[in-house]
Amino acid sequence: CVMGSKRLKAIAISRGRQSIPIRNKDLLQEKAKALAIDSKADRGGMIYKWGTGASFSNAAQTGYLPVRNLTTNLFPEHEKMNAQWFRTHFEHRSKPCWACHILHTKFMKVTEGPYAGYEGEEPEYECMAAWGPQIGNTEQGAVVMLSNLVDRLGLDANEASWVIGWVMECYEKGILTRKDLDGLDMHWGNVEATKTMLEKISLREGVGNLLAEGVKRASEEVGGKAPEMAIYTLKGSTPRGHDHRGRWGEFLDTCVSATGTVQAGAYLFQLNRFGMPPTTNPFSPWEVAASNAKLDGWFPFLDNIGICRYTATDPQLTVDCVNAVTGTELTVRDAITIGRRTINVLRVFNFRHGLNPALEAPSFRYGSTPIDGPAEGKPIGQYFPFMKSLYFELVGWDPQTGKPLPHTLKSLNLERLIPDLEK
């Protein structure tokens, strides 16, 4: 948005010849090799073998797959839309990220169905969820086509799919008509209508001008019952491609984090590697809030050093690599502290610019209780205020206002930020 406001189309960076100084190359090679082996074997080698789409069926079976705008938690077709199905039916070849050993990304050719012959990037999990169950589509080739389309249009797959799913539900219930939607028949699973609507959004053409504002603003503009069906946080962001009513750790994370999602990520790691006991009940408000608070800082640390989370599965080996490059003697606890410093700087910045903690909450549908499926009857909305308050307390923030406490900022060497909060 900032670039667009300045009429800046792109920033081009040419590859230079300057090398990065490494303090201990031999140690780095040793630790990096061990880390690569560990990353490949993580979670039974799931990502290495199948990519992120390997979690698709698990999402359906445990209750966090988004289906038809969260009107249901059931998607019996999941085994015909996971990565295992894609890679055993469509042609594919590796197209890895630069110098990556995981090789989880593929280039794919659709070989059957109405989109046979289409070639493009293999969908990641979130694109599979976005352009499959979230919009009521069961055509696998269409998922490949729509995933690549949103990339080329410069749209976020998650936000775009929450918009399309909301439009389809509104259309089904008569809140939006074909006339409202520029003549498009937006029934569940209508792939070609979805394709046309995405293009309209990218061009801000017709109704696309409204939908380009995102699901929160678009639903508020339509009014009536429409906002009750829209999925977003009250701050305005949308969740990732999950039904977080079945994934409470990420639900809390999405609502309160400064990055929109996966700030804590306790639900994505083997907690024993951090000396923490595993979460025994993913629907326990106490355990979820506590595990998020305890691991808060690790993912921002990985973001700070600019590496992929899939290649940093062992925290000690990751820190060993950083030390080999820089010549420092960081511990895993030091790394988490660095990440927490980042979190608190972001937090104070947001308060300085008008953050209202009351908005760190879900929309009506996002915080509703699933009526069927694996997460049926799990009332995340009922427990959320307690979870948020407990999380605030455990990370050293005021349980009511969410503001970092002075002693917390002092412990992170951020005393300079205290006046900002006092103002």
XYZ file of C-alpha atoms in Angstrom:
423
model
C 0.000 0.000 0.000
C 2.864 2.380 0.832
C 4.598 1.606 -2.470
C 1.359 2.034 -4.386
C 0.658 5.404 -2.773
C 4.056 6.579 -4.005
C 3.517 5.179 -7.506
C 6.415 2.780 -6.918
C 5.988 -0.412 -8.914
C 8.901 -2.477 -7.626
C 12.291 -2.481 -5.953
C 14.978 -4.338 -7.919
C 18.064 -5.637 -6.156
C 20.950 -6.864 -8.273
C 22.997 -9.778 -7.015
C 26.357 -8.505 -5.861
C 29.676 -10.220 -5.333
C 30.290 -9.212 -1.757
C 30.483 -12.238 0.537
C 29.108 -12.415 4.063
C 31.878 -12.843 6.644
C 31.578 -16.084 8.624
C 33.489 -16.447 11.881
C 33.710 -20.250 11.894
C 33.033 -21.857 8.507
C 33.887 -25.397 9.593
C 31.521 -25.242 12.563
C 28.810 -23.702 10.386
C 29.067 -26.503 7.836
C 28.859 -29.110 10.589
C 25.833 -27.553 12.305
C 24.034 -26.611 9.076
C 24.354 -30.178 7.782
C 22.926 -31.550 11.030
C 20.093 -29.003 10.903
C 19.255 -29.949 7.305
C 19.043 -33.633 8.277
C 16.812 -32.783 11.228
C 14.547 -30.566 9.100
C 14.046 -33.293 6.523
C 13.059 -35.786 9.240
C 10.770 -33.401 11.152
C 7.293 -34.813 11.805
C 8.185 -38.039 10.067
C 9.557 -36.223 7.036
C 6.075 -34.944 6.147
C 7.150 -31.599 4.663
C 10.151 -33.078 2.870
C 8.082 -35.871 1.290
C 4.839 -34.098 0.524
C 5.098 -30.373 1.185
C 2.736 -28.321 3.329
C -0.315 -29.914 1.704
C 0.464 -33.083 3.645
C -1.393 -31.537 6.597
C -4.621 -31.114 4.606
C -6.270 -34.366 5.709
C -5.070 -33.892 9.276
C -6.777 -30.502 9.264
C -10.023 -32.142 8.153
C -9.755 -34.915 10.731
C -8.919 -32.696 13.691
C -11.268 -29.816 12.947
C -9.254 -26.908 11.576
C -9.961 -27.170 7.842
C -12.073 -24.172 6.686
C -15.194 -25.372 4.875
C -17.761 -23.163 3.145
C -17.003 -20.039 5.138
C -17.086 -21.959 8.439
C -20.742 -22.929 8.001
C -19.650 -26.545 8.523
C -16.609 -28.403 9.798
C -17.047 -31.392 7.453
C -15.188 -32.093 4.211
C -15.362 -35.830 3.408
C -13.489 -35.295 0.121
C -10.260 -34.330 1.907
C -8.294 -37.425 0.793
C -8.795 -36.398 -2.834
C -7.446 -32.918 -2.266
C -4.331 -33.382 -0.147
C -0.737 -33.252 -1.343
C -0.532 -37.031 -1.520
C -3.362 -37.036 -4.076
C -1.930 -34.154 -6.097
C 1.523 -35.710 -6.345
C 0.268 -39.155 -7.320
C -2.128 -37.887 -10.010
C -0.564 -34.771 -11.549
C 2.866 -34.456 -13.150
C 5.338 -32.548 -11.028
C 8.983 -31.653 -10.651
C 10.990 -29.998 -7.910
C 11.243 -26.228 -7.907
C 12.955 -25.563 -4.588
C 13.705 -22.304 -2.882
C 17.301 -21.205 -3.432
C 19.859 -23.511 -1.734
C 17.133 -25.284 0.263
C 17.461 -28.968 1.199
C 13.779 -29.436 2.017
C 12.648 -29.365 -1.650
C 9.032 -29.023 -0.575
C 7.914 -26.812 -3.474
C 6.981 -28.307 -6.840
C 5.985 -27.197 -10.322
C 2.907 -29.061 -11.482
C 0.992 -29.995 -14.635
C -2.683 -30.885 -14.347
C -3.240 -34.152 -16.225
C -6.965 -34.789 -15.785
C -10.258 -32.978 -15.429
C -11.478 -29.740 -17.042
C -8.170 -27.964 -16.382
C -5.955 -30.685 -17.877
C -2.847 -29.181 -19.428
C -2.642 -26.242 -17.012
C 0.848 -25.747 -15.569
C 1.864 -23.805 -12.502
C 3.198 -23.909 -8.980
C 1.875 -26.680 -6.766
C -0.559 -25.157 -4.236
C 0.684 -24.859 -0.682
C -1.668 -26.090 2.057
C -3.345 -22.728 2.481
C -4.094 -22.447 -1.231
C -5.535 -25.972 -1.185
C -7.788 -24.950 1.687
C -8.629 -21.567 0.146
C -9.647 -22.753 -3.309
C -10.995 -26.140 -2.283
C -13.227 -26.502 0.796
C -13.465 -22.809 1.718
C -15.307 -22.022 -1.525
C -17.031 -25.416 -1.783
C -14.883 -26.657 -4.691
C -13.838 -30.308 -5.141
C -12.124 -30.001 -8.554
C -8.394 -30.475 -7.949
C -7.168 -28.916 -11.196
C -9.150 -25.786 -10.400
C -7.235 -25.459 -7.137
C -3.955 -25.354 -9.087
C -5.351 -22.797 -11.517
C -6.849 -20.476 -8.872
C -3.762 -20.689 -6.663
C -1.534 -19.495 -9.470
C -4.067 -16.869 -10.519
C -4.092 -15.134 -7.121
C -0.285 -15.130 -7.129
C -0.192 -13.458 -10.519
C -2.850 -10.949 -9.543
C -0.875 -10.011 -6.440
C -3.608 -11.067 -4.021
C -3.299 -12.809 -0.661
C -4.815 -16.290 -0.993
C -6.293 -16.272 2.503
C -7.959 -12.867 2.439
C -9.180 -13.445 -1.115
C -10.741 -16.794 -0.232
C -12.431 -15.425 2.885
C -13.907 -12.722 0.644
C -15.100 -15.224 -1.983
C -16.518 -17.618 0.625
C -18.380 -14.765 2.282
C -19.768 -13.637 -1.090
C -20.945 -17.177 -1.837
C -22.736 -17.496 1.488
C -24.345 -14.085 1.044
C -25.434 -15.144 -2.463
C -26.873 -18.425 -1.159
C -28.886 -16.562 1.488
C -30.098 -13.803 -0.818
C -28.155 -11.000 0.821
C -26.257 -10.439 -2.439
C -27.927 -11.024 -5.831
C -26.555 -11.532 -9.341
C -27.311 -7.889 -9.977
C -25.167 -6.909 -6.979
C -22.379 -9.174 -8.267
C -22.194 -7.862 -11.829
C -24.263 -10.781 -13.128
C -22.023 -13.519 -11.716
C -23.587 -16.716 -10.387
C -21.589 -17.069 -7.172
C -22.912 -20.409 -5.971
C -20.648 -22.690 -3.957
C -17.888 -24.232 -6.036
C -18.386 -22.094 -9.159
C -14.752 -21.943 -10.244
C -15.110 -19.824 -13.368
C -17.211 -17.233 -11.550
C -14.555 -17.171 -8.828
C -11.859 -16.624 -11.452
C -13.757 -13.694 -12.946
C -14.445 -12.190 -9.517
C -10.783 -12.378 -8.516
C -9.845 -10.539 -11.696
C -12.473 -7.892 -10.915
C -11.032 -7.484 -7.419
C -7.508 -7.014 -8.732
C -8.712 -4.362 -11.181
C -11.216 -2.801 -8.750
C -13.760 -3.256 -11.508
C -17.477 -3.146 -10.693
C -18.253 -4.953 -7.431
C -14.552 -5.788 -7.272
C -13.965 -2.226 -6.096
C -15.893 -3.022 -2.902
C -14.451 -6.503 -2.392
C -10.894 -5.216 -2.846
C -11.315 -3.527 0.552
C -11.260 -6.939 2.225
C -13.908 -8.954 3.974
C -14.298 -6.728 7.062
C -14.866 -3.456 5.231
C -16.902 -5.052 2.452
C -19.241 -6.774 4.918
C -19.694 -3.559 6.912
C -20.570 -1.708 3.712
C -23.211 -4.301 2.777
C -24.564 -4.204 6.335
C -27.482 -6.124 7.819
C -26.586 -9.760 8.542
C -23.553 -9.676 6.245
C -20.951 -8.788 8.927
C -22.112 -11.728 11.052
C -20.992 -14.114 8.304
C -17.607 -12.509 7.647
C -14.393 -13.996 9.080
C -11.860 -11.499 10.432
C -10.374 -10.074 13.619
C -11.844 -6.808 14.818
C -8.472 -5.175 14.104
C -9.205 -5.888 10.446
C -6.874 -8.752 9.583
C -8.056 -12.172 8.467
C -6.833 -15.540 9.750
C -4.709 -17.972 7.817
C -6.320 -20.815 5.861
C -7.651 -22.609 8.913
C -10.823 -22.943 10.906
C -9.247 -21.709 14.129
C -12.283 -22.767 16.109
C -10.534 -26.145 15.935
C -7.042 -24.723 16.517
C -7.232 -22.579 19.620
C -3.534 -21.745 19.865
C -3.551 -20.059 16.484
C -6.910 -18.438 17.202
C -5.435 -16.614 20.202
C -2.238 -15.875 18.282
C -4.099 -14.365 15.329
C -6.170 -12.046 17.501
C -3.400 -10.668 19.720
C -0.170 -10.828 17.732
C 1.426 -7.832 16.065
C 2.205 -9.834 12.941
C -1.348 -11.022 12.312
C -0.505 -14.702 12.719
C 2.049 -17.194 14.053
C 3.829 -14.946 16.499
C 3.918 -17.623 19.205
C 3.453 -20.811 17.179
C 3.551 -23.170 20.178
C 1.094 -25.451 18.378
C 3.569 -25.913 15.505
C 6.589 -27.088 17.498
C 7.718 -30.077 19.517
C 7.675 -28.262 22.840
C 10.024 -30.744 24.488
C 12.804 -29.280 22.341
C 12.411 -26.091 24.354
C 12.265 -27.930 27.666
C 8.481 -27.509 27.806
C 5.857 -30.211 28.416
C 3.550 -30.913 25.462
C 0.034 -29.535 25.402
C -2.221 -32.401 26.433
C -5.540 -30.738 25.557
C -5.638 -28.404 22.519
C -9.039 -27.155 23.710
C -7.857 -26.185 27.206
C -7.933 -22.388 27.592
C -5.290 -22.598 30.350
C -2.836 -24.795 28.434
C -3.237 -22.934 25.157
C -2.647 -19.492 26.669
C 0.298 -20.734 28.747
C 2.088 -22.552 25.915
C 1.711 -19.537 23.593
C 3.135 -17.253 26.270
C 6.072 -19.540 27.068
C 7.206 -19.933 23.457
C 6.523 -16.338 22.443
C 9.686 -14.948 20.866
C 11.106 -17.903 18.965
C 9.347 -17.259 15.658
C 10.116 -13.506 15.643
C 13.768 -14.458 16.229
C 13.683 -16.658 13.113
C 12.064 -13.777 11.213
C 14.826 -11.452 12.409
C 17.604 -13.676 11.080
C 15.696 -14.190 7.840
C 15.383 -17.963 7.623
C 12.490 -20.306 6.920
C 10.788 -22.006 9.834
C 10.781 -25.345 8.006
C 14.580 -25.336 8.000
C 14.919 -24.378 11.688
C 13.257 -27.347 13.364
C 15.922 -27.863 16.037
C 16.294 -24.704 18.166
C 19.741 -25.566 19.517
C 21.193 -26.344 16.088
C 19.652 -23.150 14.719
C 21.300 -21.052 17.414
C 24.562 -22.951 16.867
C 24.494 -21.863 13.217
C 23.890 -18.232 14.173
C 26.802 -18.367 16.605
C 29.078 -19.920 13.973
C 28.291 -17.077 11.566
C 28.455 -14.184 14.023
C 30.931 -15.353 16.637
C 28.394 -14.763 19.421
C 27.490 -17.194 22.190
C 23.703 -17.048 22.177
C 21.614 -19.656 23.962
C 18.115 -20.689 22.907
C 16.787 -18.613 25.804
C 18.757 -15.605 24.503
C 17.183 -16.105 21.077
C 13.690 -16.135 22.571
C 14.505 -12.962 24.515
C 15.569 -11.251 21.277
C 12.246 -12.271 19.759
C 10.347 -10.990 22.770
C 12.144 -7.683 22.466
C 10.811 -7.479 18.901
C 7.293 -8.352 20.063
C 7.304 -5.627 22.714
C 8.711 -2.987 20.358
C 5.892 -3.795 17.941
C 3.390 -3.714 20.786
C 4.447 -0.271 21.994
C 4.559 1.036 18.425
C 0.983 -0.124 17.875
C -0.241 1.468 21.103
C 1.490 4.691 20.103
C -0.487 4.603 16.869
C -3.877 3.885 18.387
C -4.126 0.150 19.131
C -7.316 -0.617 21.037
C -7.075 -4.003 22.832
C -10.851 -4.312 22.635
C -10.340 -4.925 18.918
C -8.073 -7.905 19.604
C -11.024 -10.216 19.279
C -12.806 -12.314 16.629
C -15.740 -11.414 14.431
C -19.052 -13.120 15.188
C -18.585 -16.074 12.808
C -14.870 -16.412 13.474
C -15.541 -16.820 17.198
C -18.631 -19.010 16.877
C -18.980 -22.621 18.067
C -18.768 -25.329 15.364
C -22.067 -27.143 14.855
C -20.533 -30.337 13.490
C -17.251 -32.088 12.776
C -14.275 -32.807 15.051
C -14.542 -29.471 16.886
C -18.317 -29.650 17.354
C -19.457 -27.891 20.503
C -16.028 -26.446 21.383
C -16.896 -22.880 22.502
C -13.772 -20.850 21.762
C -15.727 -17.592 21.992
C -16.815 -18.386 25.542
C -13.248 -18.823 26.783
C -11.492 -16.242 24.649
C -11.617 -13.254 27.065
C -10.049 -15.391 29.792
C -7.403 -16.789 27.412
C -6.443 -13.313 26.259
C -6.188 -11.945 29.788
C -4.106 -14.920 30.969
C -1.796 -14.633 27.972
C -1.308 -10.907 28.643
C -0.420 -11.613 32.262
C 2.044 -14.399 31.445
C 3.987 -12.317 28.894
C 4.289 -9.391 31.294
C 1.529 -7.132 30.032
C -1.335 -5.571 31.946
C -4.080 -8.255 31.972
C -6.778 -5.672 31.270
C -5.187 -3.151 28.910
C -2.608 -5.394 27.258
C 0.080 -2.721 27.656
C 3.614 -3.978 28.378
C 4.387 -3.313 32.054
C 7.402 -1.124 32.926
C 9.278 -3.992 34.593
C 8.782 -6.107 31.452
C 10.290 -3.430 29.233
C 13.163 -2.923 31.674
C 13.918 -6.666 31.687
C 14.241 -6.497 27.883
C 16.455 -3.387 27.930
C 13.614 -1.359 26.438
C 13.344 1.310 29.160
C 13.348 3.980 26.453
C 9.841 2.891 25.424
C 8.220 3.403 28.825
C 7.474 7.115 28.207
C 5.619 6.186 25.024
C 3.130 4.127 27.049
C 2.839 6.746 29.775
C 1.741 9.271 27.154
